[in-house]
mmCIF file of C-alpha atoms in Angstrom:
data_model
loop_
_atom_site.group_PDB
_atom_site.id
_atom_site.type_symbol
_atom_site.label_atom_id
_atom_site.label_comp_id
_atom_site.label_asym_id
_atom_site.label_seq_id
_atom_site.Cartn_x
_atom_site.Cartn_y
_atom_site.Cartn_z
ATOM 1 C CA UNK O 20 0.000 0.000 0.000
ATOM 2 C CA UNK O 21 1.691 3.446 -0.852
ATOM 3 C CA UNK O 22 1.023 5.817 1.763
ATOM 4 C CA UNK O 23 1.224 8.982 0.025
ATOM 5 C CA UNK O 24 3.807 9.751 2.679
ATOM 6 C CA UNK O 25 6.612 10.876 0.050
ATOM 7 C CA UNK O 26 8.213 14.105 0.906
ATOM 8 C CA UNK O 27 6.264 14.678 3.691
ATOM 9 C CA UNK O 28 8.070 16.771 6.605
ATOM 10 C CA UNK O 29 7.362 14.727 9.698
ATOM 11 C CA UNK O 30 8.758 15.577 12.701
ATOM 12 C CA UNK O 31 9.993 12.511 15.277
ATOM 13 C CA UNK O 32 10.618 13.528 18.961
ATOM 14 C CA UNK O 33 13.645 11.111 20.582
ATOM 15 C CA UNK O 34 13.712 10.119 17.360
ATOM 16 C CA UNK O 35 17.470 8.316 17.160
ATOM 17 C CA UNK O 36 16.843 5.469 19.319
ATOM 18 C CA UNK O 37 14.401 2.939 20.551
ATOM 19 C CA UNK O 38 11.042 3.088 19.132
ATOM 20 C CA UNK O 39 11.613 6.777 17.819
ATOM 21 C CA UNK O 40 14.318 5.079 15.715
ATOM 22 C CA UNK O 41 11.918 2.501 14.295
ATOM 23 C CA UNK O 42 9.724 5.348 13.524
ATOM 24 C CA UNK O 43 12.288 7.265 11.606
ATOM 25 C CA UNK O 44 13.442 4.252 9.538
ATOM 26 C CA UNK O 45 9.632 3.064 8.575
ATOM 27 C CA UNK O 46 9.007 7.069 7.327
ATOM 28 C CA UNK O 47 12.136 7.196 5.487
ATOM 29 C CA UNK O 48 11.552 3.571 3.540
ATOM 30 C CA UNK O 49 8.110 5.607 2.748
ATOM 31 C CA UNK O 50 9.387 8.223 1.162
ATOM 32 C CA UNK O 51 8.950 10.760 4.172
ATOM 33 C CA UNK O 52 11.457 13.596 5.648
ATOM 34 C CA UNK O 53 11.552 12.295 9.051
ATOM 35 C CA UNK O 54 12.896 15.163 11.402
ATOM 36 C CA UNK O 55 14.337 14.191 14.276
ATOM 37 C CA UNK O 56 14.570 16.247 17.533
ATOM 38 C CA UNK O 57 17.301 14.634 20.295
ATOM 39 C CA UNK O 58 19.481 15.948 22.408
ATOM 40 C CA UNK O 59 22.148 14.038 21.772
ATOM 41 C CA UNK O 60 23.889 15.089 18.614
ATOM 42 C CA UNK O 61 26.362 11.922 17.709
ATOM 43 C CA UNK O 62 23.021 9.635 18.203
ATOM 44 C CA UNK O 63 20.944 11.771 15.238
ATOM 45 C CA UNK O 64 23.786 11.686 13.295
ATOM 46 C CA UNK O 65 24.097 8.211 13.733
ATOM 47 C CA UNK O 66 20.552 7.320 12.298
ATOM 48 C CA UNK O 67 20.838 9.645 9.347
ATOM 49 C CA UNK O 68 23.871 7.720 8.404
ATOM 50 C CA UNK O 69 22.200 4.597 8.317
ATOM 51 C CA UNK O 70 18.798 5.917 6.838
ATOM 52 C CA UNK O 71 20.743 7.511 3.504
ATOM 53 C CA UNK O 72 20.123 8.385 1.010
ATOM 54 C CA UNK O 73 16.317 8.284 2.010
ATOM 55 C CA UNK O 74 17.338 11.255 3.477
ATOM 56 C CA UNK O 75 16.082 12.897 6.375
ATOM 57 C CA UNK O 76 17.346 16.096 9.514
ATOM 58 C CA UNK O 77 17.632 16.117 12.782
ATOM 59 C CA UNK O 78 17.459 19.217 15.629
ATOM 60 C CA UNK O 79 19.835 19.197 18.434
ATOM 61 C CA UNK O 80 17.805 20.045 21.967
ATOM 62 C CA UNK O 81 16.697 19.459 24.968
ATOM 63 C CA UNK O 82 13.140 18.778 24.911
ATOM 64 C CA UNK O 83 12.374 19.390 29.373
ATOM 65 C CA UNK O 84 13.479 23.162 28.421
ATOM 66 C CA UNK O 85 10.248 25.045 26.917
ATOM 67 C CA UNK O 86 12.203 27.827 25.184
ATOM 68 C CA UNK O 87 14.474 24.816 23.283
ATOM 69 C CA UNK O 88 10.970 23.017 22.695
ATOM 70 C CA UNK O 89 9.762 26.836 20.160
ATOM 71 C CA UNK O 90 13.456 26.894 19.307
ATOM 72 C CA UNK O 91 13.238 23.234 17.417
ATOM 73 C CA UNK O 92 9.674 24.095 15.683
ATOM 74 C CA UNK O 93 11.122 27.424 14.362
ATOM 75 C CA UNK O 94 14.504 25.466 13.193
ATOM 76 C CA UNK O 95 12.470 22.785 10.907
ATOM 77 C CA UNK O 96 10.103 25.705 9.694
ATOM 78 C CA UNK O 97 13.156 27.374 8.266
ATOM 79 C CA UNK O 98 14.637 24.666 6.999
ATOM 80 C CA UNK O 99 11.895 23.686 4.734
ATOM 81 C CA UNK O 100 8.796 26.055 4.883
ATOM 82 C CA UNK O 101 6.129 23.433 5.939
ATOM 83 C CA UNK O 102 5.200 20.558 9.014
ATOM 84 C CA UNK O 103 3.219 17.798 7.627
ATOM 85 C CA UNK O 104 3.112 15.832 10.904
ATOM 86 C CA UNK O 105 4.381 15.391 14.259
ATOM 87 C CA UNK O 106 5.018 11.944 16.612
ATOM 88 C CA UNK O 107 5.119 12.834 20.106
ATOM 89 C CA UNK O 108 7.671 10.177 20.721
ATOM 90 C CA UNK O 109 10.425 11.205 23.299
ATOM 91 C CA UNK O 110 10.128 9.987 27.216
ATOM 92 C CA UNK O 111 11.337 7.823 30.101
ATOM 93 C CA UNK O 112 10.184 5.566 32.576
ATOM 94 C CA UNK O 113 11.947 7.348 35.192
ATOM 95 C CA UNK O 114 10.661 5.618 38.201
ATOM 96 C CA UNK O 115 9.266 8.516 40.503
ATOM 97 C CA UNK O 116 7.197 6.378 42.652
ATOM 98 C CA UNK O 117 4.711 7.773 45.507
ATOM 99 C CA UNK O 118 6.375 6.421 48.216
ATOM 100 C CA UNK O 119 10.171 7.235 47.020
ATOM 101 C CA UNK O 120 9.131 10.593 44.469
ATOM 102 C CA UNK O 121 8.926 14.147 45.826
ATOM 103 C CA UNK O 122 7.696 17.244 44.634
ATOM 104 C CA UNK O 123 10.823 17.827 42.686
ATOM 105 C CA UNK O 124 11.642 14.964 41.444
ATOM 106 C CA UNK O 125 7.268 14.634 39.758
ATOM 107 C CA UNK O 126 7.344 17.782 38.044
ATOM 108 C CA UNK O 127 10.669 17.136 36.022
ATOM 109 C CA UNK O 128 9.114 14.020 35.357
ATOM 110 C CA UNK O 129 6.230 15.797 33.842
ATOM 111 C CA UNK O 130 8.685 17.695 32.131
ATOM 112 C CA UNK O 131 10.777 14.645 30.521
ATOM 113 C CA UNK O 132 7.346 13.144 29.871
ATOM 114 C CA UNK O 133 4.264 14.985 28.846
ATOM 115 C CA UNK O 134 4.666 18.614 28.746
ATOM 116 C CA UNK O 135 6.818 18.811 25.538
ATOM 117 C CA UNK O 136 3.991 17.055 23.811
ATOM 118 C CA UNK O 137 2.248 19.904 24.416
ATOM 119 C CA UNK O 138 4.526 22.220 23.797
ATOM 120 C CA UNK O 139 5.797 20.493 20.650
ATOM 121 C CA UNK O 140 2.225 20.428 19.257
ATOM 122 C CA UNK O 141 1.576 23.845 20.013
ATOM 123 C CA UNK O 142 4.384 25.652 17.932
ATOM 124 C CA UNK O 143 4.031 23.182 14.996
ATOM 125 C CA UNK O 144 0.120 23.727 14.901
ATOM 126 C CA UNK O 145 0.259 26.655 12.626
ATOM 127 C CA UNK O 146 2.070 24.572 10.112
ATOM 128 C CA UNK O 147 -0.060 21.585 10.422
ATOM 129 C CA UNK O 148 -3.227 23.616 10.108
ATOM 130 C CA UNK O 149 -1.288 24.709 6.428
ATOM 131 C CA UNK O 150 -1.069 21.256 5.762
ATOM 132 C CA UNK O 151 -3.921 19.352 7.328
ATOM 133 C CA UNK O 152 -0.997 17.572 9.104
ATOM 134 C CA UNK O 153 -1.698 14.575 11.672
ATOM 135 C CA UNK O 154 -0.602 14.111 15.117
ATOM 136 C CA UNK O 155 0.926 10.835 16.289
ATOM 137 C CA UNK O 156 1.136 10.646 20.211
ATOM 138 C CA UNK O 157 3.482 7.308 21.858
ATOM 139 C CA UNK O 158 2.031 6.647 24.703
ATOM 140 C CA UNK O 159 2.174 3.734 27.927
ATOM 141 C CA UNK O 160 -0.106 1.168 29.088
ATOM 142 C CA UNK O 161 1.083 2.317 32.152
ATOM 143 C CA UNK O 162 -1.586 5.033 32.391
ATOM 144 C CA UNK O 163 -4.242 1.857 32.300
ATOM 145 C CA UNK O 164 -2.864 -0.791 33.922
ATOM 146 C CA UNK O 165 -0.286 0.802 36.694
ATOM 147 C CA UNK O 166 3.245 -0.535 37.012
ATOM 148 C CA UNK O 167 4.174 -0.271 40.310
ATOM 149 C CA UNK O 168 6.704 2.905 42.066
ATOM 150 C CA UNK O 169 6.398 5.341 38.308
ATOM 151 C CA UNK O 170 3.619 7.513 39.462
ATOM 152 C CA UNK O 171 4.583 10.429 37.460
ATOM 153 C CA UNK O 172 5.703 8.448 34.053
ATOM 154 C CA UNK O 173 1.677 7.171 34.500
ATOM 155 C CA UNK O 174 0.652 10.451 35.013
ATOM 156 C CA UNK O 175 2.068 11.586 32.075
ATOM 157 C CA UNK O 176 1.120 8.596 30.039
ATOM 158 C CA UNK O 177 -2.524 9.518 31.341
ATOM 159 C CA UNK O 178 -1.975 12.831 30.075
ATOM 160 C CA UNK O 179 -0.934 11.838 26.693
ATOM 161 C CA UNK O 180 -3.715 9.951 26.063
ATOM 162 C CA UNK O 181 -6.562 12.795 27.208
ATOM 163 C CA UNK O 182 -4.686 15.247 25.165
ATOM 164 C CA UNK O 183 -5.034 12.565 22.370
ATOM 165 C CA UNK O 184 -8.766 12.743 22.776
ATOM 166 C CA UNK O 185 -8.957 16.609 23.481
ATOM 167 C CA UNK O 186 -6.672 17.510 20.793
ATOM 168 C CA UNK O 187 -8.517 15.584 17.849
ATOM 169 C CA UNK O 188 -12.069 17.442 18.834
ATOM 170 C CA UNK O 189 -10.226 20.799 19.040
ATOM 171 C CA UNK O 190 -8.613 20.095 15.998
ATOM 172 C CA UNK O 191 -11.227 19.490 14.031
ATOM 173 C CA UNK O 192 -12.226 22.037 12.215
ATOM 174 C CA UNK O 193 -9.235 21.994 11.015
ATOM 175 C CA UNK O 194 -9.069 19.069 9.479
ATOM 176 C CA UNK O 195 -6.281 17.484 11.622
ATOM 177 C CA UNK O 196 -6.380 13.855 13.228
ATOM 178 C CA UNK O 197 -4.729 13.175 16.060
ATOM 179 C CA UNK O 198 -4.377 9.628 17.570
ATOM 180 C CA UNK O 199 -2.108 7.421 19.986
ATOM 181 C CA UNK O 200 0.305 4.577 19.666
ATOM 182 C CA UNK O 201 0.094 2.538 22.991
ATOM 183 C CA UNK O 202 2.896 0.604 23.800
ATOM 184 C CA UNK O 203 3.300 -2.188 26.293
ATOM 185 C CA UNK O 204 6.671 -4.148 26.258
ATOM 186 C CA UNK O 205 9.058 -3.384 23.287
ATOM 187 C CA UNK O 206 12.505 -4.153 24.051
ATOM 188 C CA UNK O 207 14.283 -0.861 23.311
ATOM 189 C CA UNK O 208 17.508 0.488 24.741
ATOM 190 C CA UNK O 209 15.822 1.926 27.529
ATOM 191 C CA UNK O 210 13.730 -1.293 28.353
ATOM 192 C CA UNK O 211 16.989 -3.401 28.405
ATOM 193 C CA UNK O 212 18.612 -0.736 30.900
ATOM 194 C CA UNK O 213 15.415 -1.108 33.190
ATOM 195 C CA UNK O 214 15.499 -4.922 33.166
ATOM 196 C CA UNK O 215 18.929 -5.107 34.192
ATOM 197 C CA UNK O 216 18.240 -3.301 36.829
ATOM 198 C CA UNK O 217 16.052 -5.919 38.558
ATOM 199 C CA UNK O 218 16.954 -9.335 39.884
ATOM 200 C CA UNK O 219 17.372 -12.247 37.468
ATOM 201 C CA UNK O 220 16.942 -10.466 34.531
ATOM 202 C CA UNK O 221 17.224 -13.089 31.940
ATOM 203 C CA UNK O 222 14.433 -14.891 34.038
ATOM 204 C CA UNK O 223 12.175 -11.661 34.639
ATOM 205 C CA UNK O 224 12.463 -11.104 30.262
ATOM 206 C CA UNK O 225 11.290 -14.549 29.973
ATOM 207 C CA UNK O 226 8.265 -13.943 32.784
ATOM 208 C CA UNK O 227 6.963 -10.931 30.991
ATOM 209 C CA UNK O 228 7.343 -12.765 27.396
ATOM 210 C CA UNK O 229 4.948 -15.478 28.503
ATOM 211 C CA UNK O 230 2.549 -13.073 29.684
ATOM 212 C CA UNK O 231 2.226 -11.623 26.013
ATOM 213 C CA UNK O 232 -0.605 -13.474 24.497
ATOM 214 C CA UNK O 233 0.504 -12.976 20.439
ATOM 215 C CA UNK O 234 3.600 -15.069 19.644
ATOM 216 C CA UNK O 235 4.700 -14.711 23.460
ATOM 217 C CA UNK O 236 7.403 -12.233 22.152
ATOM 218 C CA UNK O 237 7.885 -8.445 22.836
ATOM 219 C CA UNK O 238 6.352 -5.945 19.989
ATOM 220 C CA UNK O 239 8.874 -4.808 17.933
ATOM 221 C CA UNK O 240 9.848 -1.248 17.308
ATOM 222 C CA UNK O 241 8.883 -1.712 13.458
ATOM 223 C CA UNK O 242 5.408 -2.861 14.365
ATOM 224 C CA UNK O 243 4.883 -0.042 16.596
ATOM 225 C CA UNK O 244 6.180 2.648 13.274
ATOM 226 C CA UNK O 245 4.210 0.826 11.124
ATOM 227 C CA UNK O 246 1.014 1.422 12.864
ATOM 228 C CA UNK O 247 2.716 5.309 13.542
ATOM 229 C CA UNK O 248 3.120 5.997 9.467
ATOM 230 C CA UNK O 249 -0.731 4.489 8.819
ATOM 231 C CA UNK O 250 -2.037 6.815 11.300
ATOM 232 C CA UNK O 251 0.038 9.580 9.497
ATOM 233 C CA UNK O 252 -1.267 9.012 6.328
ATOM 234 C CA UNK O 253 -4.135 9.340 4.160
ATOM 235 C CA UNK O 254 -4.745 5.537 4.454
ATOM 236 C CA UNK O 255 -6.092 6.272 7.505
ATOM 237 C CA UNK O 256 -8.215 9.515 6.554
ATOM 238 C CA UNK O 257 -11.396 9.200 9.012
ATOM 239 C CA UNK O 258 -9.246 8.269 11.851
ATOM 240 C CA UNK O 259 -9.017 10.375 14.824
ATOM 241 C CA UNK O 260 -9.232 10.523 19.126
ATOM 242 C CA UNK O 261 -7.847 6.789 18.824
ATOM 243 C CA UNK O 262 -5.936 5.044 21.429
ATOM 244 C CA UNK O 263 -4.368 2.197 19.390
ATOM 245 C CA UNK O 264 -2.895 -0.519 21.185
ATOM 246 C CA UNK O 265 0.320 -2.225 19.382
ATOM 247 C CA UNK O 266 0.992 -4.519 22.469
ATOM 248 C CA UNK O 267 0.170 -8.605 21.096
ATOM 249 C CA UNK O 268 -3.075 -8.124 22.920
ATOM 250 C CA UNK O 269 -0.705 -7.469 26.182
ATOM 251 C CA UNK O 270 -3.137 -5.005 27.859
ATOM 252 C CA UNK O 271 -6.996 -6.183 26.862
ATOM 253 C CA UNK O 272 -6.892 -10.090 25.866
ATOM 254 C CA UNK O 273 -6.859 -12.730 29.212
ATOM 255 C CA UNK O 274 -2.957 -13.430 29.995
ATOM 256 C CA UNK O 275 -3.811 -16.902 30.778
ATOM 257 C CA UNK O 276 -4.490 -17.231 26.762
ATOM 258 C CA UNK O 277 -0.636 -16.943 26.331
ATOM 259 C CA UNK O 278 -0.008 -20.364 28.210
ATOM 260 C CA UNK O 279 -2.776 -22.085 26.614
#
């Protein structure tokens, strides 16, 4: 299926690694101009390389400052004139419990999590209204089903989906869809620094694998951009306010169907 995604300025928060990196590489075999905003130079560098010569740029900053978040928007504007859509991508799991969080330590959470989304969105809406763009929000099933000491990454994750929902009947009128990529348990970079972390972790991978009812396997990055660049696209033209889960029926379907 062509996608009518060719030359298409899409912009890819924490786009050069993990599942922003999947995204990236599924927009650029489409024909896209994936845009990547990171913070760490070497690493968007590093995925352009690889991606040529689909081609593709990247914006150095650092997405918890709000005056770096405008700065970004303003950069891709100038470099080519138009914003044809934007994946909310970049976050961590950073583990700000209840019990072990503080004040502090919650709002820069918000910060690394959810308010760039907004912030993002904001400065590259007068573009997308040009364009009748589409907004692609990653989001956690951690906002649904809890996790366990990461009150403020759930917050946030709760946040990204209602802005989902509030942002497509906003944006209507305009013409712009706006809908959400769950994700469950993808084994990124990130994921295989958190499961290190815990006891047995070879054991624990295996544990969690078993309790994914689809193939008992983790969701790949690629699945999850595949579903991203549909939602983009004008495959997917009266689609909007969606919370699509990419998870091997992880979240919804009975866990005791992936031992039967």
């Amino acid at each position: 299926m062509d996608l009518n995604l060719k030359d298409k300025v899409i912009i890819v928060s924490g786009g050069a690694k993990g599942i922003g990196e999947g995204i990236v590489k599924v927009l650029a075999n489409e024909g896209a101009i994936p845009v990547i905003i990171g913070r760490n130079e070497k690493d968007n560098l590093n995925l352009l390389e690889s991606i040529k010569p689909s081609g593709g740029a990247h914006v150095v900053a650092e997405l918890t400052k709000p005056d770096e978040c405008e700065r970004a928007i303003k950069e891709v504007i100038k470099k080519f004139n138009r914003i044809e859509g934007l994946v909310n991508n970049a976050g961590v799991n950073d583990g700000v419990g209840l019990e072990n969080g503080n004040y502090e330590k919650f709002i820069a959470s918000l910060h690394k999590n959810l308010i760039h989304y907004y912030l993002l969105a904001h400065y590259a809406l007068p573009e997308l209204i040009k364009t009748k763009g589409a907004i692609v929000n990653i989001t956690s099933k951690t906002a649904e089903t809890g996790q366990g000491n990461t009150s403020a990454y759930a917050a946030a994750n709760g946040g990204r989906n209602a802005l989902t929902r509030e942002w497509a009947v906003e944006l209507l009128k305009y013409g712009i869809r706006v809908n959400a990529v769950v994700v469950a348990e993808s084994f990124t970079p990130l994921y295989k620094k958190w499961i290190k972390t815990l006891p047995n972790p070879e054991e624990k991978l295996k544990e969690i694998e078993s309790k994914i009812p689809l193939g008992n396997r983790m969701t790949t990055t690629e699945e999850i951009a595949n579903t991203v660049a549909f939602l983009l696209s004008s495959a997917s033209s009266h689609t909007t306010g969606q919370l699509i889960h990419v998870d091997g029926g992880y979240v919804h379907l009975d866990r005791a169907l992936a031992n039967a």
